[in-house]
Coordinates of C-alpha atoms in Angstrom, one line a residue:
M1 CA -160.9 60.4 60.7
E2 CA -163.2 58.7 63.2
G3 CA -161.7 56.9 66.2
Q4 CA -159.4 57.6 69.1
F5 CA -156.2 59.6 69.1
R6 CA -153.5 60.0 71.7
V7 CA -150.8 62.8 71.7
G8 CA -148.8 64.1 74.7
G9 CA -150.8 62.0 77.2
F10 CA -154.2 63.3 76.1
E11 CA -156.9 61.1 74.6
G12 CA -159.8 62.4 72.6
E13 CA -162.3 61.5 69.9
A14 CA -162.3 62.8 66.4
T15 CA -165.5 62.8 64.4
G16 CA -166.1 62.0 60.7
G17 CA -165.5 64.7 58.1
G18 CA -162.3 65.9 59.7
G19 CA -164.0 68.1 62.4
F20 CA -163.8 67.9 66.2
S21 CA -167.0 67.0 68.0
A22 CA -168.2 70.5 69.1
G23 CA -168.6 71.9 65.6
R24 CA -169.3 75.6 65.4
V25 CA -169.2 79.0 67.0
P26 CA -172.5 80.8 66.4
G27 CA -172.1 82.7 63.1
A28 CA -168.5 81.6 62.7
V29 CA -166.3 78.8 61.5
R30 CA -166.0 75.3 63.0
A31 CA -163.4 74.1 65.5
I32 CA -160.0 73.1 64.1
G33 CA -158.7 71.3 67.2
A34 CA -158.7 70.8 70.9
V35 CA -156.4 71.6 73.9
F36 CA -154.6 68.6 75.4
E37 CA -152.1 70.1 77.7
I38 CA -152.2 73.2 80.0
A39 CA -149.3 75.2 81.5
G40 CA -148.9 78.7 83.0
A41 CA -147.9 80.8 80.0
S42 CA -148.2 78.2 77.2
S43 CA -150.1 75.0 76.3
Q44 CA -150.3 72.2 73.8
V45 CA -153.1 71.8 71.3
L46 CA -154.0 69.3 68.7
L47 CA -155.1 70.6 65.3
D48 CA -157.0 68.8 62.5
L49 CA -155.0 68.8 59.3
A50 CA -158.1 68.4 57.1
E51 CA -159.7 71.5 58.7
L52 CA -156.6 73.5 58.2
D53 CA -156.3 72.4 54.5
A54 CA -160.0 73.4 54.0
L55 CA -159.3 76.9 55.5
A56 CA -156.2 77.5 53.5
R57 CA -158.5 78.3 50.5
S58 CA -160.5 80.9 52.4
E59 CA -160.8 84.4 51.1
D60 CA -160.2 85.6 54.7
A61 CA -156.4 86.1 55.0
A62 CA -156.5 85.3 58.7
L63 CA -158.4 82.0 58.2
A64 CA -156.1 81.0 55.3
N65 CA -153.2 81.5 57.7
A66 CA -154.7 79.3 60.4
G67 CA -152.4 76.7 61.9
Q68 CA -149.2 78.4 60.8
V69 CA -146.4 79.3 63.2
G70 CA -147.1 82.9 64.4
A71 CA -150.9 82.7 63.6
Q72 CA -153.4 83.1 66.4
V73 CA -156.1 80.8 67.6
K74 CA -159.0 81.3 70.1
I75 CA -160.4 79.1 72.9
R76 CA -163.7 79.7 74.7
V77 CA -163.5 79.8 78.5
G78 CA -166.8 80.5 80.0
N79 CA -168.1 83.7 78.4
A80 CA -164.7 84.9 77.2
W81 CA -162.4 84.1 74.4
L82 CA -158.8 83.3 75.1
I83 CA -156.4 84.3 72.4
A84 CA -153.1 82.5 71.8
S85 CA -150.3 82.5 69.3
I86 CA -148.8 79.3 67.7
R87 CA -145.2 78.9 68.6
T88 CA -144.3 75.4 67.1
A89 CA -146.1 72.9 65.0
L90 CA -145.4 69.1 64.6
L91 CA -147.2 66.4 62.6
D92 CA -148.3 63.6 64.8
A93 CA -147.7 59.9 64.0
S94 CA -151.1 59.5 62.3
G95 CA -150.2 62.1 59.7
T96 CA -153.7 63.7 60.0
R97 CA -153.2 65.9 63.1
V98 CA -150.7 68.7 64.1
A99 CA -149.5 69.0 67.6
A100 CA -148.9 72.7 68.3
A101 CA -147.4 74.7 71.3
I102 CA -149.2 77.9 71.9
D103 CA -148.5 81.0 73.9
F104 CA -151.4 82.9 75.6
L105 CA -151.7 86.6 74.6
G106 CA -154.9 87.8 76.2
E107 CA -158.6 87.5 76.4
G108 CA -161.7 89.2 75.2
D109 CA -165.4 89.0 75.9
E110 CA -167.9 87.0 73.8
E111 CA -171.0 88.4 72.3
K112 CA -173.7 85.9 73.3
L113 CA -175.8 86.1 70.1
T114 CA -173.0 86.0 67.5
G115 CA -170.1 84.5 69.4
K116 CA -167.9 87.5 68.3
L117 CA -164.9 88.7 70.2
Y118 CA -164.8 92.2 71.6
R119 CA -163.1 94.2 74.4
F120 CA -159.7 92.4 74.0
R121 CA -157.2 92.9 76.8
R122 CA -153.7 91.6 77.6
G123 CA -153.3 88.9 80.2
V124 CA -155.2 85.8 81.2
T125 CA -157.6 85.4 84.1
R126 CA -159.0 81.9 83.4
Y127 CA -157.3 79.0 81.7
P128 CA -159.1 76.4 79.5
T129 CA -159.4 72.8 80.5
P130 CA -158.0 69.9 78.5
G131 CA -160.4 69.0 75.7
A132 CA -161.5 72.7 75.2
E133 CA -162.1 73.4 71.5
V134 CA -159.7 75.5 69.5
F135 CA -161.0 77.8 66.8
P136 CA -159.2 79.9 64.1
V137 CA -159.1 83.6 64.4
T138 CA -160.8 85.6 61.7
T139 CA -160.0 89.0 60.2
A140 CA -162.9 90.4 62.3
D141 CA -161.3 89.0 65.4
L142 CA -157.9 90.6 64.5
C143 CA -159.7 93.9 64.1
Q144 CA -160.7 93.6 67.7
I145 CA -157.4 92.3 69.0
Y146 CA -155.4 95.0 67.3
A147 CA -157.9 97.9 67.5
A148 CA -156.2 100.9 69.0
D149 CA -158.1 102.2 72.1
E150 CA -158.5 105.9 73.0
R151 CA -154.9 106.3 74.1
P152 CA -152.7 108.5 71.9
H153 CA -151.3 106.4 69.2
I154 CA -149.6 106.4 65.8
E155 CA -150.5 104.1 62.9
V156 CA -147.3 102.8 61.3
G157 CA -148.4 99.8 59.1
T158 CA -150.7 96.8 58.7
V159 CA -151.1 93.7 60.7
Y160 CA -149.8 90.5 59.1
P161 CA -151.4 88.7 57.2
T162 CA -154.1 91.3 56.5
K163 CA -153.9 94.3 54.2
D164 CA -156.3 96.6 56.0
I165 CA -156.1 96.2 59.7
R166 CA -153.9 99.1 61.0
A167 CA -151.1 98.4 63.4
A168 CA -150.8 101.1 66.1
L169 CA -148.0 102.0 68.6
Y170 CA -149.1 103.7 71.8
V171 CA -146.9 106.8 72.1
D172 CA -147.0 107.4 75.8
A173 CA -146.3 103.7 76.7
M174 CA -143.6 103.4 74.0
L175 CA -141.7 106.5 74.9
G176 CA -142.3 106.3 78.7
K177 CA -140.4 103.1 78.9
H178 CA -137.9 103.5 76.0
F179 CA -137.9 101.6 72.7
A180 CA -135.4 99.8 70.4
L181 CA -135.6 99.3 66.6
L182 CA -133.5 96.4 65.5
G183 CA -132.7 95.0 62.1
S184 CA -129.9 93.8 59.8
T185 CA -128.6 96.1 57.1
G186 CA -130.9 96.3 54.1
T187 CA -134.1 95.4 55.9
G188 CA -135.5 99.0 55.8
K189 CA -134.5 99.9 59.3
S190 CA -133.6 103.6 58.6
T191 CA -136.8 104.2 56.6
S192 CA -138.9 102.6 59.3
A193 CA -137.1 104.8 62.0
A194 CA -137.9 107.9 59.9
L195 CA -141.5 106.7 59.5
I196 CA -142.1 106.3 63.3
L197 CA -140.4 109.7 64.0
H198 CA -142.5 111.4 61.2
R199 CA -145.7 110.0 62.8
I200 CA -144.6 111.1 66.3
C201 CA -143.8 114.6 65.0
A202 CA -147.2 114.8 63.2
L203 CA -148.9 113.7 66.5
A204 CA -146.9 116.2 68.6
P205 CA -145.7 119.2 66.4
Q206 CA -144.6 121.0 69.6
G207 CA -142.6 117.9 70.8
H208 CA -138.9 117.7 71.7
V209 CA -136.9 115.1 69.9
V210 CA -133.1 114.9 69.5
M211 CA -131.6 112.4 67.1
I212 CA -128.0 111.5 66.9
D213 CA -127.3 110.7 63.2
P214 CA -123.8 109.2 62.7
H215 CA -124.0 108.9 58.9
G216 CA -125.8 112.0 57.8
E217 CA -128.7 110.0 56.5
Y218 CA -131.7 111.7 58.2
G219 CA -131.2 115.4 57.2
S220 CA -132.9 114.9 53.9
A221 CA -135.9 113.1 55.6
F222 CA -136.7 116.0 58.0
Q223 CA -135.9 119.0 55.9
H224 CA -139.4 120.5 56.4
N225 CA -140.3 119.5 60.0
G226 CA -136.8 119.3 61.6
A227 CA -133.9 121.5 62.6
L228 CA -130.7 120.2 61.0
F229 CA -127.3 120.6 62.7
D230 CA -123.8 119.5 61.6
V231 CA -120.3 120.7 62.2
S232 CA -121.1 123.9 60.2
N233 CA -123.8 125.1 62.6
L234 CA -123.7 123.0 65.7
Q235 CA -121.6 125.5 67.7
L236 CA -121.2 123.2 70.7
P237 CA -119.3 125.2 73.4
Y238 CA -116.4 123.2 74.8
W239 CA -117.0 124.4 78.3
L240 CA -120.3 122.4 78.4
M241 CA -118.1 119.3 78.9
N242 CA -117.9 117.9 82.4
F243 CA -114.6 116.8 83.8
E244 CA -114.8 113.2 82.6
E245 CA -115.4 114.4 79.0
H246 CA -112.5 116.9 79.3
C247 CA -110.3 114.0 80.3
E248 CA -111.3 112.1 77.1
V249 CA -110.3 115.0 74.9
F250 CA -107.1 116.4 76.7
L251 CA -105.5 113.3 78.3
T252 CA -103.1 111.3 76.2
S253 CA -101.3 109.2 78.8
E254 CA -102.2 105.8 80.2
G255 CA -101.8 104.0 83.5
S256 CA -100.5 105.9 86.6
D257 CA -99.5 108.8 84.5
R258 CA -103.1 109.4 83.5
Q259 CA -104.3 109.8 87.0
V260 CA -101.5 112.4 87.7
D261 CA -102.6 114.3 84.5
A262 CA -106.2 114.1 85.5
D263 CA -105.5 115.6 89.0
I264 CA -103.6 118.4 87.4
L265 CA -106.3 119.1 84.8
A266 CA -109.0 119.1 87.5
K267 CA -107.1 121.8 89.5
C268 CA -106.3 124.0 86.5
L269 CA -109.9 123.6 85.0
L270 CA -111.5 124.7 88.3
A271 CA -109.2 127.7 88.4
A272 CA -110.1 128.6 84.8
R273 CA -113.9 128.3 85.5
S274 CA -113.6 130.4 88.7
K275 CA -112.2 133.4 86.6
N276 CA -115.5 133.8 84.9
R277 CA -118.0 136.2 86.5
I278 CA -120.6 133.5 86.6
G279 CA -118.1 131.2 88.4
Q280 CA -117.4 133.8 91.0
E281 CA -121.1 134.2 91.8
I282 CA -121.4 130.5 92.6
G283 CA -120.5 129.8 96.2
K284 CA -119.0 126.3 95.7
L285 CA -118.0 125.9 92.2
T286 CA -117.3 122.4 91.0
V287 CA -115.1 121.2 88.1
D288 CA -118.3 119.7 86.4
A289 CA -120.3 122.9 86.5
P290 CA -121.1 124.2 82.9
V291 CA -119.5 127.6 83.5
P292 CA -117.7 129.3 80.5
Y293 CA -113.9 129.7 80.6
L294 CA -111.2 130.7 78.2
L295 CA -108.8 128.0 76.9
S296 CA -106.0 130.6 77.3
D297 CA -107.0 130.8 81.1
L298 CA -106.7 127.0 81.3
T299 CA -103.1 127.0 79.7
N300 CA -102.1 130.0 81.9
A301 CA -103.2 128.0 85.0
L302 CA -101.1 125.1 83.7
T303 CA -98.1 127.4 83.1
L304 CA -98.5 128.9 86.7
E305 CA -98.6 125.5 88.3
M306 CA -95.7 124.3 86.2
G307 CA -93.6 127.2 87.5
K308 CA -94.0 125.9 91.0
M309 CA -92.2 122.6 90.1
D310 CA -88.6 122.0 91.3
K311 CA -87.3 119.5 88.7
A312 CA -87.7 119.4 85.0
T313 CA -89.2 115.8 85.2
D314 CA -92.1 117.1 87.3
T315 CA -93.2 119.4 84.4
A316 CA -93.8 116.5 81.9
P317 CA -97.6 116.2 82.8
Y318 CA -98.1 119.9 82.4
L319 CA -96.3 120.0 79.0
R320 CA -98.4 117.0 77.8
L321 CA -101.6 118.8 78.7
K322 CA -100.5 122.1 77.3
S323 CA -99.4 120.5 74.1
K324 CA -102.7 118.7 73.6
I325 CA -104.8 121.9 74.3
D326 CA -102.8 123.9 71.8
E327 CA -103.3 121.1 69.3
V328 CA -107.0 121.1 69.7
K329 CA -107.2 124.9 69.5
G330 CA -105.2 125.0 66.3
D331 CA -107.0 122.1 64.5
P332 CA -109.8 123.5 62.1
R333 CA -111.7 120.2 62.4
Y334 CA -112.4 121.0 66.0
A335 CA -113.6 124.6 65.3
F336 CA -117.3 123.7 65.7
M337 CA -116.6 123.0 69.5
F338 CA -113.3 124.7 70.4
S339 CA -113.6 128.0 68.6
G340 CA -112.6 131.2 70.4
M341 CA -116.1 132.5 69.4
L342 CA -117.8 130.0 71.7
V343 CA -116.7 131.5 75.0
A344 CA -119.8 133.6 75.7
D345 CA -122.6 132.3 78.0
T346 CA -124.8 130.8 75.2
M347 CA -126.0 127.9 77.2
A348 CA -129.8 128.9 77.2
A349 CA -129.7 129.6 73.4
F350 CA -127.9 126.3 72.8
L351 CA -130.4 124.3 74.8
S352 CA -133.3 126.1 73.2
R353 CA -132.0 125.3 69.7
I354 CA -131.1 121.7 70.3
F355 CA -134.1 120.7 72.5
R356 CA -136.6 122.7 70.4
L357 CA -137.7 124.9 73.3
P358 CA -139.9 126.2 71.7
G359 CA -140.2 123.9 68.7
D360 CA -141.6 126.4 66.1
G361 CA -143.3 123.6 64.3
K362 CA -140.0 121.7 64.0
P363 CA -140.1 119.3 66.9
I364 CA -137.0 117.2 65.9
S365 CA -133.3 118.1 65.9
I366 CA -131.2 116.0 63.6
I367 CA -127.6 116.1 64.8
D368 CA -125.3 115.0 62.0
V369 CA -122.0 113.9 63.6
S370 CA -120.6 112.3 60.4
G371 CA -118.3 115.4 60.0
V372 CA -117.0 115.2 63.6
P373 CA -113.4 113.9 63.9
N374 CA -113.5 110.2 65.0
E375 CA -111.4 110.9 68.1
I376 CA -114.0 113.0 69.7
T377 CA -117.3 111.7 68.1
S378 CA -118.1 109.7 71.3
V379 CA -117.4 112.9 73.4
V380 CA -119.7 115.0 71.3
V381 CA -122.5 112.3 71.6
A382 CA -121.8 112.0 75.4
V383 CA -122.1 115.8 75.8
L384 CA -125.4 116.0 73.9
S385 CA -126.9 112.9 75.7
R386 CA -125.7 114.2 79.1
M387 CA -127.2 117.6 78.5
V388 CA -130.6 115.9 77.8
F389 CA -130.4 114.0 81.0
D390 CA -129.0 116.9 83.2
Y391 CA -131.6 119.3 81.8
A392 CA -134.3 116.8 82.9
I393 CA -132.8 116.5 86.4
W394 CA -132.2 120.2 87.0
S395 CA -135.6 121.3 85.5
R396 CA -137.6 119.4 88.1
G397 CA -140.2 121.8 89.6
E398 CA -140.6 123.5 86.3
A399 CA -143.3 122.6 83.7
K400 CA -142.4 119.3 82.3
R401 CA -140.9 119.1 78.8
P402 CA -140.0 115.4 78.2
V403 CA -137.3 114.9 75.6
L404 CA -136.9 111.9 73.3
L405 CA -133.3 111.0 72.5
V406 CA -132.9 108.7 69.5
C407 CA -129.5 107.1 68.9
E408 CA -128.8 105.5 65.5
E409 CA -126.0 102.9 65.4
A410 CA -126.5 102.5 69.2
H411 CA -124.0 99.7 69.5
R412 CA -121.2 102.1 68.7
Y413 CA -122.0 104.2 71.8
V414 CA -123.3 101.6 74.3
P415 CA -121.0 98.7 73.6
N416 CA -120.9 95.5 75.6
E417 CA -118.0 94.6 77.8
R418 CA -116.2 92.8 75.0
N419 CA -116.1 96.0 72.9
A420 CA -116.1 98.6 75.7
D421 CA -113.6 101.4 75.4
G422 CA -114.4 103.1 78.8
S423 CA -115.9 106.1 77.1
S424 CA -118.3 108.4 79.0
V425 CA -121.1 108.1 76.3
G426 CA -121.7 104.4 77.2
R427 CA -122.1 105.3 80.9
I428 CA -124.5 108.2 80.3
L429 CA -126.7 106.3 77.8
S430 CA -126.8 103.2 80.1
R431 CA -127.9 105.6 82.9
I432 CA -130.6 107.1 80.8
A433 CA -131.8 103.6 80.0
K434 CA -132.1 102.8 83.7
E435 CA -133.3 106.1 85.2
G436 CA -134.4 108.4 82.3
R437 CA -138.1 107.7 82.6
K438 CA -138.2 109.0 86.2
Y439 CA -137.1 112.4 84.8
G440 CA -139.0 112.5 81.5
V441 CA -136.2 111.4 79.2
S442 CA -137.0 108.7 76.7
L443 CA -134.4 106.7 74.8
G444 CA -134.8 105.3 71.3
L445 CA -132.1 102.9 70.2
I446 CA -131.7 101.9 66.6
T447 CA -129.0 99.2 65.8
Q448 CA -128.2 96.4 63.5
R449 CA -126.1 94.5 66.1
P450 CA -128.1 94.1 69.3
S451 CA -125.7 91.5 70.6
D452 CA -123.0 94.2 70.6
L453 CA -125.1 96.5 72.9
A454 CA -124.3 96.7 76.6
E455 CA -125.7 94.0 78.7
G456 CA -129.1 95.0 80.2
V457 CA -129.7 98.1 78.0
L458 CA -132.0 96.3 75.6
S459 CA -133.9 94.8 78.5
Q460 CA -134.6 98.3 79.7
C461 CA -136.5 99.1 76.5
G462 CA -140.2 98.5 77.1
T463 CA -141.0 98.2 73.4
I464 CA -138.9 96.2 71.0
L465 CA -139.5 96.4 67.2
S466 CA -137.4 93.7 65.6
M467 CA -137.0 93.5 61.8
R468 CA -135.1 90.7 60.1
L469 CA -131.9 89.7 61.9
N470 CA -129.6 87.4 60.0
N471 CA -127.0 86.8 62.7
E472 CA -127.8 83.9 65.1
R473 CA -126.2 85.7 68.0
D474 CA -128.3 88.8 67.5
Q475 CA -131.5 86.6 67.4
A476 CA -130.6 84.8 70.7
F477 CA -129.9 88.2 72.3
V478 CA -133.3 89.6 71.3
R479 CA -135.0 86.4 72.3
A480 CA -133.6 86.7 75.8
A481 CA -134.8 90.3 76.1
M482 CA -138.4 89.6 75.0
P483 CA -141.3 88.3 77.1
E484 CA -142.1 84.6 77.1
G485 CA -145.5 85.1 75.5
A486 CA -143.9 86.5 72.3
R487 CA -141.7 83.5 71.5
G488 CA -143.9 82.2 68.7
F489 CA -143.5 85.6 67.0
L490 CA -139.7 85.6 67.6
D491 CA -139.1 82.5 65.7
A492 CA -140.3 84.4 62.5
I493 CA -137.5 87.1 62.8
P494 CA -135.1 85.4 60.4
A495 CA -137.9 85.0 57.9
L496 CA -139.3 88.5 57.9
R497 CA -139.5 90.4 54.6
N498 CA -138.1 93.9 54.2
R499 CA -140.2 96.6 56.1
E500 CA -141.7 93.9 58.3
C501 CA -141.2 93.7 62.0
I502 CA -142.3 91.9 65.2
A503 CA -143.4 94.5 67.8
V504 CA -143.7 93.5 71.4
G505 CA -143.9 95.3 74.7
E506 CA -145.7 98.3 76.2
G507 CA -146.2 100.1 73.0
V508 CA -148.5 97.6 71.4
A509 CA -151.8 96.0 72.7
T510 CA -150.3 92.5 72.1
P511 CA -147.3 91.1 70.2
V512 CA -147.8 91.8 66.5
R513 CA -146.1 91.1 63.2
L514 CA -146.7 94.1 61.0
L515 CA -145.6 95.5 57.7
F516 CA -144.5 99.2 57.9
D517 CA -146.2 101.7 55.6
D518 CA -144.3 102.9 52.5
L519 CA -142.8 106.3 53.1
D520 CA -143.0 109.2 50.7
P521 CA -139.6 109.5 48.9
A522 CA -139.2 113.1 50.2
Q523 CA -139.4 111.8 53.8
R524 CA -137.0 108.9 53.5
P525 CA -133.4 109.0 54.8
A526 CA -130.5 109.0 52.2
S527 CA -129.7 105.4 52.9
D528 CA -130.5 103.7 49.7
D529 CA -128.2 100.9 48.5
P530 CA -126.2 101.9 45.4
L531 CA -127.3 100.1 42.2
F532 CA -124.0 98.8 40.9
S533 CA -125.4 97.5 37.6
E534 CA -126.8 101.0 36.8
L535 CA -124.1 103.3 38.2
W536 CA -121.2 101.4 36.6
R537 CA -122.7 102.1 33.2
E538 CA -122.2 105.9 33.7
V539 CA -119.1 107.5 32.4
G540 CA -117.8 111.1 31.9
G541 CA -116.8 113.9 34.2
E542 CA -114.4 111.8 36.3
E543 CA -111.5 114.4 36.3
A544 CA -113.7 117.2 37.6
M545 CA -115.3 114.9 40.1
L546 CA -111.8 113.8 41.5
E547 CA -110.7 117.4 41.7
R548 CA -113.7 118.5 43.7
T549 CA -113.5 115.4 45.9
I550 CA -109.8 115.9 46.7
R551 CA -110.4 119.6 47.5
R552 CA -113.1 118.7 50.0
W553 CA -110.9 115.8 51.4
R554 CA -108.0 118.1 52.0
S555 CA -110.0 120.9 53.6
Q556 CA -112.0 118.3 55.7
G557 CA -115.3 119.4 54.3
R558 CA -114.7 123.1 54.6

């Protein structure tokens, strides 16, 4: 392929034998192309198709991958190597060269005698000039690029396309600025979430992790190193709710009536809280203060206020409230929260259990809300999330105990404006996303529908781990939340295999495509897909199975 070529306004000279004129890096492979256009974050390079074909047969997996979208290349600038990722590739008119757009990832120093890359760091200080040679990245280079430094980290898998270079997540950077794990159903998202949490727990056995589990999947995964809570043992005192959460449970009216009912509830709730000895000791008690009170005191306050009304029509709001409170008190499904046994001041014991203070070697609380009635699931999640945030705020000045709050099916609780239902859980989780890191609260969001998340919440996550996303709207949403330099990796999201992900942001040294480790069956969540072909062959015992199921159904799990 001797002669002149011209692509994108750049002219250069190719040499015989398919190589570019500069030849080799000391002790390494020959050049595969040249730079022909430079821009701030990305550039255009021209790659030699013959060289790429020759490398495709290499035993080195990284070299065999050279020239593919998502693969890395390196360019020498002075005594440093510039590392870039290939975003797009296009065959030029001659049919012998590939014009590729690259995104700069970072740079490393060059060892003078061998030309090897070492001390890689994110960011670019010097740009190459047009005509600079482009070299393929070797597995040895990838070892340097993705080698974890001395910062505390967890190893979660291997770097694509290698089988032995470990992929690490930096725990402090990942948790300090929140993280999100995204992926369509069936991509291995739940198992990957369990893997990450297992590794975090192993690194910090005295940590404080609270996980909201809406489907009851994760209890089986953390039997040995986690504390498991559900409606049978959660014992969440109703008086921990603030006024807004009380309104969500007790108010049934809409429009102007709702405001009237809310004003009455605020007055009577304050009266009920002030009857408690703790409430009497507080100089200026507020309706939001987590002070125990009796539900009977609340209904008595409503009756007392109702007696002051002149007309029967004025009593309607009081009767609505009283009726709803009596309904909640008498419903056995609500016993885990509104039981008469939960009136004692157990706040310290509750926080100690849920936040793992101390952890006793079980640093994670799995809170299974699958048995919670649908009408108050969002309220329960709101109370737990707000307790995490409020504890962090009011414990300032004490020894710091950061808490990681992990929210599975996050789009249910932090919905976008189109799906918003005005619930308090969306507001508190959005606030944690924006302000949590100031107080030592980290947020981990796990979702299969990132486009259904509230606007801006995903962009607050400093680290994004994206598995395969099949929906085009979800892909566009994630692309908008990720940094410009990771665009080449992002284009691979629809083509990822199960257990593969693209990791970008603060928690990784540089954007990386990785394959998560296989998790021990005993540590996996109970989220396996049913095997219809096998299960439909099984017969027998249906009558007893139906009887047991209907008994549990009617007693609502009790």
